[in-house]
């Protein structure tokens, strides 16, 4: 799935620079900042650019926050994440393209008919900047 034409084309069209003024550069969660040496483990997630009909008053510009777990296997990264107080679950299945770039798909596991391309940039072991077709889908520690 992360190797399909939609995912590859979308990733090529996305410009993630990892800059200090990126929306994901400042810490936006209440947890402790990790000093993990690798990417595997617990993360925080957030996304925008779409509405979730199960969240009263939700709009495209509002961030949906949750928890995430990242696992790496060879050149693949899997990010399982929640939002809506853990009631909703998503999965990113991405392929590493070099040391920092990621290309793959987001799958809404609560509504599996929702599948969208996703691109990410590993800024460091505490920050992954990400985009899906309608907005951001970022991860922080």
Coordinates of N, CA and C in Angstrom, one line a residue:
X1 N 0.8 -1.2 0.0 CA 0.0 0.0 0.0 C 0.8 1.3 0.0
X2 N 1.9 1.4 0.8 CA 2.7 2.6 0.7 C 3.4 2.8 -0.6
X3 N 3.5 1.8 -1.4 CA 4.2 1.9 -2.7 C 3.3 2.2 -3.8
X4 N 2.0 2.3 -3.6 CA 1.1 2.6 -4.7 C 1.3 3.9 -5.3
X5 N 0.8 4.2 -6.5 CA 1.0 5.4 -7.2 C 0.4 6.6 -6.5
X6 N -0.8 6.5 -5.9 CA -1.4 7.6 -5.2 C -0.4 8.1 -4.0
X7 N 0.1 7.1 -3.3 CA 1.0 7.5 -2.1 C 2.3 8.1 -2.6
X8 N 2.8 7.5 -3.7 CA 4.1 8.1 -4.2 C 3.9 9.4 -4.8
X9 N 2.9 9.6 -5.6 CA 2.6 10.9 -6.2 C 2.3 12.0 -5.2
X10 N 1.5 11.6 -4.2 CA 1.2 12.6 -3.2 C 2.5 13.0 -2.4
X11 N 3.3 12.1 -2.0 CA 4.5 12.4 -1.3 C 5.4 13.3 -2.1
X12 N 5.5 13.1 -3.4 CA 6.3 13.9 -4.2 C 5.8 15.3 -4.3
X13 N 4.5 15.5 -4.1 CA 3.9 16.9 -4.2 C 4.0 17.7 -2.9
X14 N 4.3 17.0 -1.8 CA 4.3 17.6 -0.5 C 5.6 18.2 -0.2
X15 N 5.7 19.4 0.4 CA 6.9 20.1 0.8 C 6.9 20.2 2.3
X16 N 7.5 19.3 2.9 CA 7.7 19.3 4.4 C 9.2 19.6 4.6
X17 N 9.5 20.7 5.3 CA 10.9 21.1 5.4 C 11.5 20.8 6.8
X18 N 10.6 20.6 7.8 CA 11.1 20.5 9.2 C 11.6 21.8 9.8
X19 N 11.1 22.9 9.3 CA 11.6 24.2 9.7 C 11.2 24.5 11.2
X20 N 11.9 25.5 11.8 CA 11.6 25.9 13.1 C 10.2 26.6 13.2
X21 N 9.7 27.1 12.1 CA 8.4 27.9 12.1 C 7.3 27.0 11.6
X22 N 7.5 25.7 11.4 CA 6.4 24.8 11.1 C 5.4 24.7 12.2
X23 N 4.1 24.5 11.8 CA 3.1 24.3 12.9 C 3.4 23.2 13.9
X24 N 4.2 22.2 13.5 CA 4.5 21.1 14.4 C 5.8 21.3 15.2
X25 N 6.4 22.5 15.0 CA 7.7 22.7 15.6 C 7.6 23.0 17.1
X26 N 6.5 23.7 17.5 CA 6.4 24.0 18.9 C 5.6 22.8 19.6
X27 N 5.9 22.5 20.8 CA 5.2 21.4 21.5 C 3.8 21.8 21.7
X28 N 2.8 20.9 21.4 CA 1.4 21.1 21.5 C 0.7 20.1 22.4
X29 N 1.4 19.3 23.1 CA 0.8 18.4 24.0 C 1.3 18.6 25.4
X30 N 0.6 17.9 26.3 CA 0.9 18.1 27.8 C 1.8 17.0 28.3
X31 N 2.3 16.1 27.5 CA 3.2 15.0 28.1 C 4.6 15.5 28.2
X32 N 5.4 14.6 28.8 CA 6.8 14.8 28.9 C 7.5 14.7 27.6
X33 N 8.5 15.5 27.4 CA 9.3 15.5 26.1 C 10.3 14.3 26.3
X34 N 10.2 13.4 25.3 CA 11.1 12.2 25.3 C 12.5 12.6 24.8
X35 N 13.4 11.8 25.2 CA 14.7 11.8 24.6 C 15.1 10.5 24.1
X36 N 14.1 9.8 23.5 CA 14.3 8.5 22.9 C 15.4 8.5 21.8
X37 N 16.1 7.4 21.8 CA 17.2 7.3 20.8 C 16.7 6.8 19.4
X38 N 15.5 6.2 19.4 CA 14.9 5.7 18.2 C 13.4 6.1 18.1
X39 N 12.8 5.7 17.0 CA 11.4 6.2 16.7 C 10.4 5.3 17.4
X40 N 10.7 4.0 17.6 CA 9.7 3.1 18.2 C 9.2 3.6 19.5
X41 N 7.9 3.4 19.7 CA 7.3 3.7 21.1 C 6.1 4.6 21.0
X42 N 5.9 5.3 22.2 CA 4.7 6.1 22.4 C 4.9 7.5 21.8
X43 N 3.8 8.1 21.2 CA 3.8 9.4 20.6 C 2.5 10.1 20.9
X44 N 2.4 11.3 20.6 CA 1.1 12.0 20.6 C 0.8 12.3 19.2
X45 N -0.5 12.4 18.8 CA -0.9 12.6 17.4 C -1.9 13.8 17.4
X46 N -2.0 14.4 16.2 CA -3.0 15.4 16.0 C -3.2 15.5 14.5
X47 N -4.5 15.8 14.1 CA -4.8 16.0 12.7 C -5.8 17.1 12.5
X48 N -5.9 17.7 11.4 CA -6.9 18.7 11.0 C -7.2 18.5 9.5
X49 N -8.1 19.4 9.0 CA -8.4 19.3 7.6 C -9.6 18.6 7.2
X50 N -10.3 18.0 8.2 CA -11.5 17.3 8.0 C -12.3 17.3 9.3
X51 N -13.6 16.9 9.1 CA -14.5 16.9 10.3 C -14.8 15.5 10.7
X52 N -14.9 15.3 12.0 CA -15.3 14.0 12.5 C -16.7 14.1 13.0
X53 N -17.7 13.5 12.4 CA -19.1 13.7 12.8 C -19.4 13.2 14.2
X54 N -18.5 12.4 14.8 CA -18.8 12.0 16.2 C -18.4 13.0 17.2
X55 N -17.7 14.1 16.8 CA -17.2 15.1 17.7 C -18.1 16.3 17.5
X56 N -19.0 16.6 18.6 CA -19.9 17.7 18.5 C -19.2 19.0 18.2
X57 N -19.6 19.8 17.2 CA -19.1 21.1 16.8 C -17.7 21.1 16.1
X58 N -17.3 19.9 15.7 CA -16.0 19.8 15.0 C -16.1 20.5 13.6
X59 N -14.9 21.1 13.3 CA -14.8 21.8 12.0 C -13.4 21.4 11.4
X60 N -13.2 21.7 10.1 CA -12.0 21.4 9.4 C -10.8 21.9 10.1
X61 N -10.8 23.1 10.6 CA -9.7 23.8 11.2 C -9.3 23.3 12.6
X62 N -10.2 22.6 13.3 CA -9.9 22.2 14.7 C -9.0 21.0 14.6
X63 N -8.1 21.0 15.6 CA -7.2 19.8 15.7 C -7.9 18.7 16.5
X64 N -7.7 17.5 16.1 CA -8.2 16.3 16.8 C -6.9 15.7 17.4
X65 N -6.8 15.6 18.7 CA -5.6 15.1 19.4 C -5.8 13.7 19.9
X66 N -4.7 13.0 20.1 CA -4.8 11.6 20.6 C -3.4 11.1 20.9
X67 N -3.4 9.8 21.2 CA -2.2 9.1 21.5 C -1.8 8.2 20.3
X68 N -0.5 7.9 20.2 CA 0.0 7.1 19.1 C 1.1 6.1 19.5
X69 N 1.2 5.0 18.7 CA 2.3 4.1 18.9 C 3.0 3.9 17.5
X70 N 4.3 4.0 17.5 CA 5.0 3.8 16.3 C 5.9 2.5 16.4
X71 N 5.8 1.8 15.3 CA 6.7 0.6 15.2 C 7.3 0.6 13.8
X72 N 8.6 0.3 13.8 CA 9.4 0.2 12.5 C 9.7 -1.3 12.2
X73 N 9.7 -1.6 11.0 CA 10.1 -2.9 10.5 C 10.8 -2.7 9.2
X74 N 12.1 -3.0 9.1 CA 12.9 -2.7 7.9 C 12.6 -1.3 7.4
X75 N 12.1 -1.1 6.2 CA 11.9 0.3 5.7 C 10.4 0.7 5.9
X76 N 9.7 0.1 6.7 CA 8.3 0.4 6.9 C 8.1 1.0 8.3
X77 N 7.2 2.0 8.4 CA 6.8 2.6 9.7 C 5.3 2.5 9.8
X78 N 4.8 2.0 11.0 CA 3.4 1.9 11.2 C 3.1 2.8 12.4
X79 N 2.1 3.7 12.2 CA 1.7 4.6 13.3 C 0.2 4.3 13.6
X80 N -0.1 3.7 14.7 CA -1.4 3.5 15.2 C -1.8 4.6 16.1
X81 N -2.9 5.3 15.8 CA -3.2 6.5 16.6 C -4.7 6.6 16.9
X82 N -5.0 7.4 17.9 CA -6.4 7.6 18.3 C -6.8 9.0 18.4
X83 N -8.1 9.3 18.4 CA -8.6 10.7 18.7 C -10.0 10.5 19.2
X84 N -10.6 11.6 19.5 CA -12.0 11.5 20.1 C -12.0 10.8 21.4
X85 N -11.1 11.1 22.3 CA -11.0 10.4 23.6 C -10.8 8.9 23.4
X86 N -10.1 8.5 22.4 CA -9.7 7.1 22.2 C -10.8 6.3 21.5
X87 N -11.9 6.9 21.1 CA -13.0 6.2 20.5 C -12.8 6.0 19.0
X88 N -11.9 6.8 18.4 CA -11.6 6.6 16.9 C -10.2 6.2 16.8
X89 N -9.9 5.4 15.8 CA -8.6 4.8 15.6 C -8.2 4.9 14.1
X90 N -6.9 5.3 13.9 CA -6.3 5.4 12.5 C -5.0 4.7 12.5
X91 N -4.6 4.4 11.3 CA -3.3 3.7 11.0 C -2.6 4.3 9.9
X92 N -1.4 4.6 10.0 CA -0.5 5.0 8.9 C 0.4 3.9 8.6
X93 N 0.4 3.5 7.4 CA 1.4 2.5 6.9 C 2.2 3.2 5.9
X94 N 3.5 3.4 6.2 CA 4.4 4.3 5.4 C 5.7 3.6 5.1
X95 N 6.3 3.9 4.0 CA 7.6 3.4 3.6 C 8.6 4.5 3.7
X96 N 9.8 4.2 4.3 CA 10.8 5.2 4.4 C 11.5 5.4 3.0
X97 N 11.7 6.6 2.6 CA 12.4 6.9 1.4 C 13.6 7.8 1.8
X98 N 14.7 7.1 2.0 CA 15.9 7.7 2.6 C 15.8 7.8 4.1
X99 N 16.6 8.6 4.7 CA 16.6 8.7 6.2 C 15.4 9.4 6.8
X100 N 14.8 10.4 6.1 CA 13.8 11.2 6.7 C 12.5 11.2 6.1
X101 N 12.3 10.9 4.8 CA 11.0 11.0 4.1 C 10.2 9.7 4.2
X102 N 8.9 10.0 4.4 CA 7.9 8.9 4.5 C 6.8 9.1 3.5
X103 N 6.4 8.0 2.8 CA 5.2 8.0 1.9 C 4.4 6.8 2.2
X104 N 3.1 7.0 2.3 CA 2.2 5.9 2.6 C 0.7 6.3 2.6
X105 N -0.1 5.6 3.4 CA -1.5 5.8 3.4 C -2.0 5.8 4.8
X106 N -3.0 6.7 5.0 CA -3.7 6.8 6.3 C -5.0 6.0 6.1
X107 N -5.3 5.1 7.0 CA -6.5 4.3 7.0 C -7.3 4.6 8.3
X108 N -8.5 5.0 8.2 CA -9.4 5.2 9.4 C -9.9 3.8 9.7
X109 N -9.4 3.3 10.8 CA -9.8 1.9 11.2 C -11.2 1.9 11.7
X110 N -11.7 3.0 12.2 CA -13.1 3.1 12.7 C -14.1 3.1 11.5
X111 N -13.7 3.7 10.4 CA -14.5 3.8 9.2 C -13.5 3.4 8.0
X112 N -13.3 2.1 7.8 CA -12.2 1.7 6.9 C -12.4 2.1 5.4
X113 N -13.5 2.6 5.1 CA -13.7 3.1 3.7 C -12.9 4.4 3.5
X114 N -12.5 5.0 4.6 CA -11.7 6.2 4.5 C -10.2 5.9 4.4
X115 N -9.6 6.0 3.3 CA -8.2 5.8 3.0 C -7.6 6.9 2.2
X116 N -6.5 7.6 2.7 CA -6.0 8.7 2.0 C -4.5 8.6 2.0
X117 N -3.8 9.2 0.9 CA -2.4 9.3 0.9 C -1.9 10.1 2.1
X118 N -0.7 9.8 2.6 CA 0.0 10.6 3.7 C 1.5 10.7 3.4
X119 N 2.1 11.8 3.7 CA 3.5 12.0 3.6 C 4.0 12.5 4.9
X120 N 5.2 12.1 5.2 CA 5.8 12.6 6.5 C 7.3 12.9 6.3
X121 N 7.7 13.6 7.3 CA 9.1 14.0 7.4 C 9.6 13.7 8.8
X122 N 10.6 12.8 9.0 CA 11.1 12.6 10.4 C 12.1 13.7 10.6
X123 N 11.7 14.6 11.5 CA 12.6 15.8 11.9 C 13.6 15.3 12.9
X124 N 13.2 14.6 13.9 CA 14.1 14.0 14.9 C 13.3 12.9 15.6
X125 N 13.8 12.3 16.7 CA 13.1 11.2 17.4 C 12.0 11.7 18.2
X126 N 11.7 13.0 18.2 CA 10.6 13.6 18.9 C 9.5 14.3 18.0
X127 N 9.8 14.3 16.7 CA 8.9 15.1 15.9 C 8.8 14.5 14.5
X128 N 7.6 14.2 14.0 CA 7.3 13.8 12.6 C 6.2 14.7 12.1
X129 N 6.6 15.5 11.1 CA 5.7 16.4 10.4 C 5.0 15.6 9.4
X130 N 3.6 15.8 9.2 CA 2.9 15.0 8.3 C 1.8 15.7 7.6
X131 N 1.4 15.3 6.4 CA 0.3 15.8 5.6 C -0.5 14.7 5.1
X132 N -1.8 14.9 5.1 CA -2.7 14.0 4.3 C -3.4 14.9 3.3
X133 N -4.2 14.4 2.4 CA -4.7 15.2 1.3 C -5.5 16.5 1.7
X134 N -6.1 16.5 2.9 CA -6.8 17.7 3.3 C -6.2 18.6 4.3
X135 N -5.1 18.2 4.9 CA -4.5 18.9 6.0 C -3.3 18.3 6.6
X136 N -3.1 18.5 7.9 CA -2.0 18.0 8.6 C -2.3 16.7 9.4
X137 N -1.3 15.9 9.6 CA -1.5 14.7 10.5 C -0.1 14.5 11.1
X138 N 0.2 15.1 12.3 CA 1.5 15.3 12.9 C 1.6 14.4 14.1
X139 N 2.9 14.1 14.5 CA 3.2 13.3 15.6 C 4.4 14.0 16.4
X140 N 4.2 14.0 17.8 CA 5.2 14.6 18.7 C 5.4 13.7 19.9
X141 N 6.5 13.9 20.5 CA 6.8 13.2 21.8 C 6.9 14.3 22.8

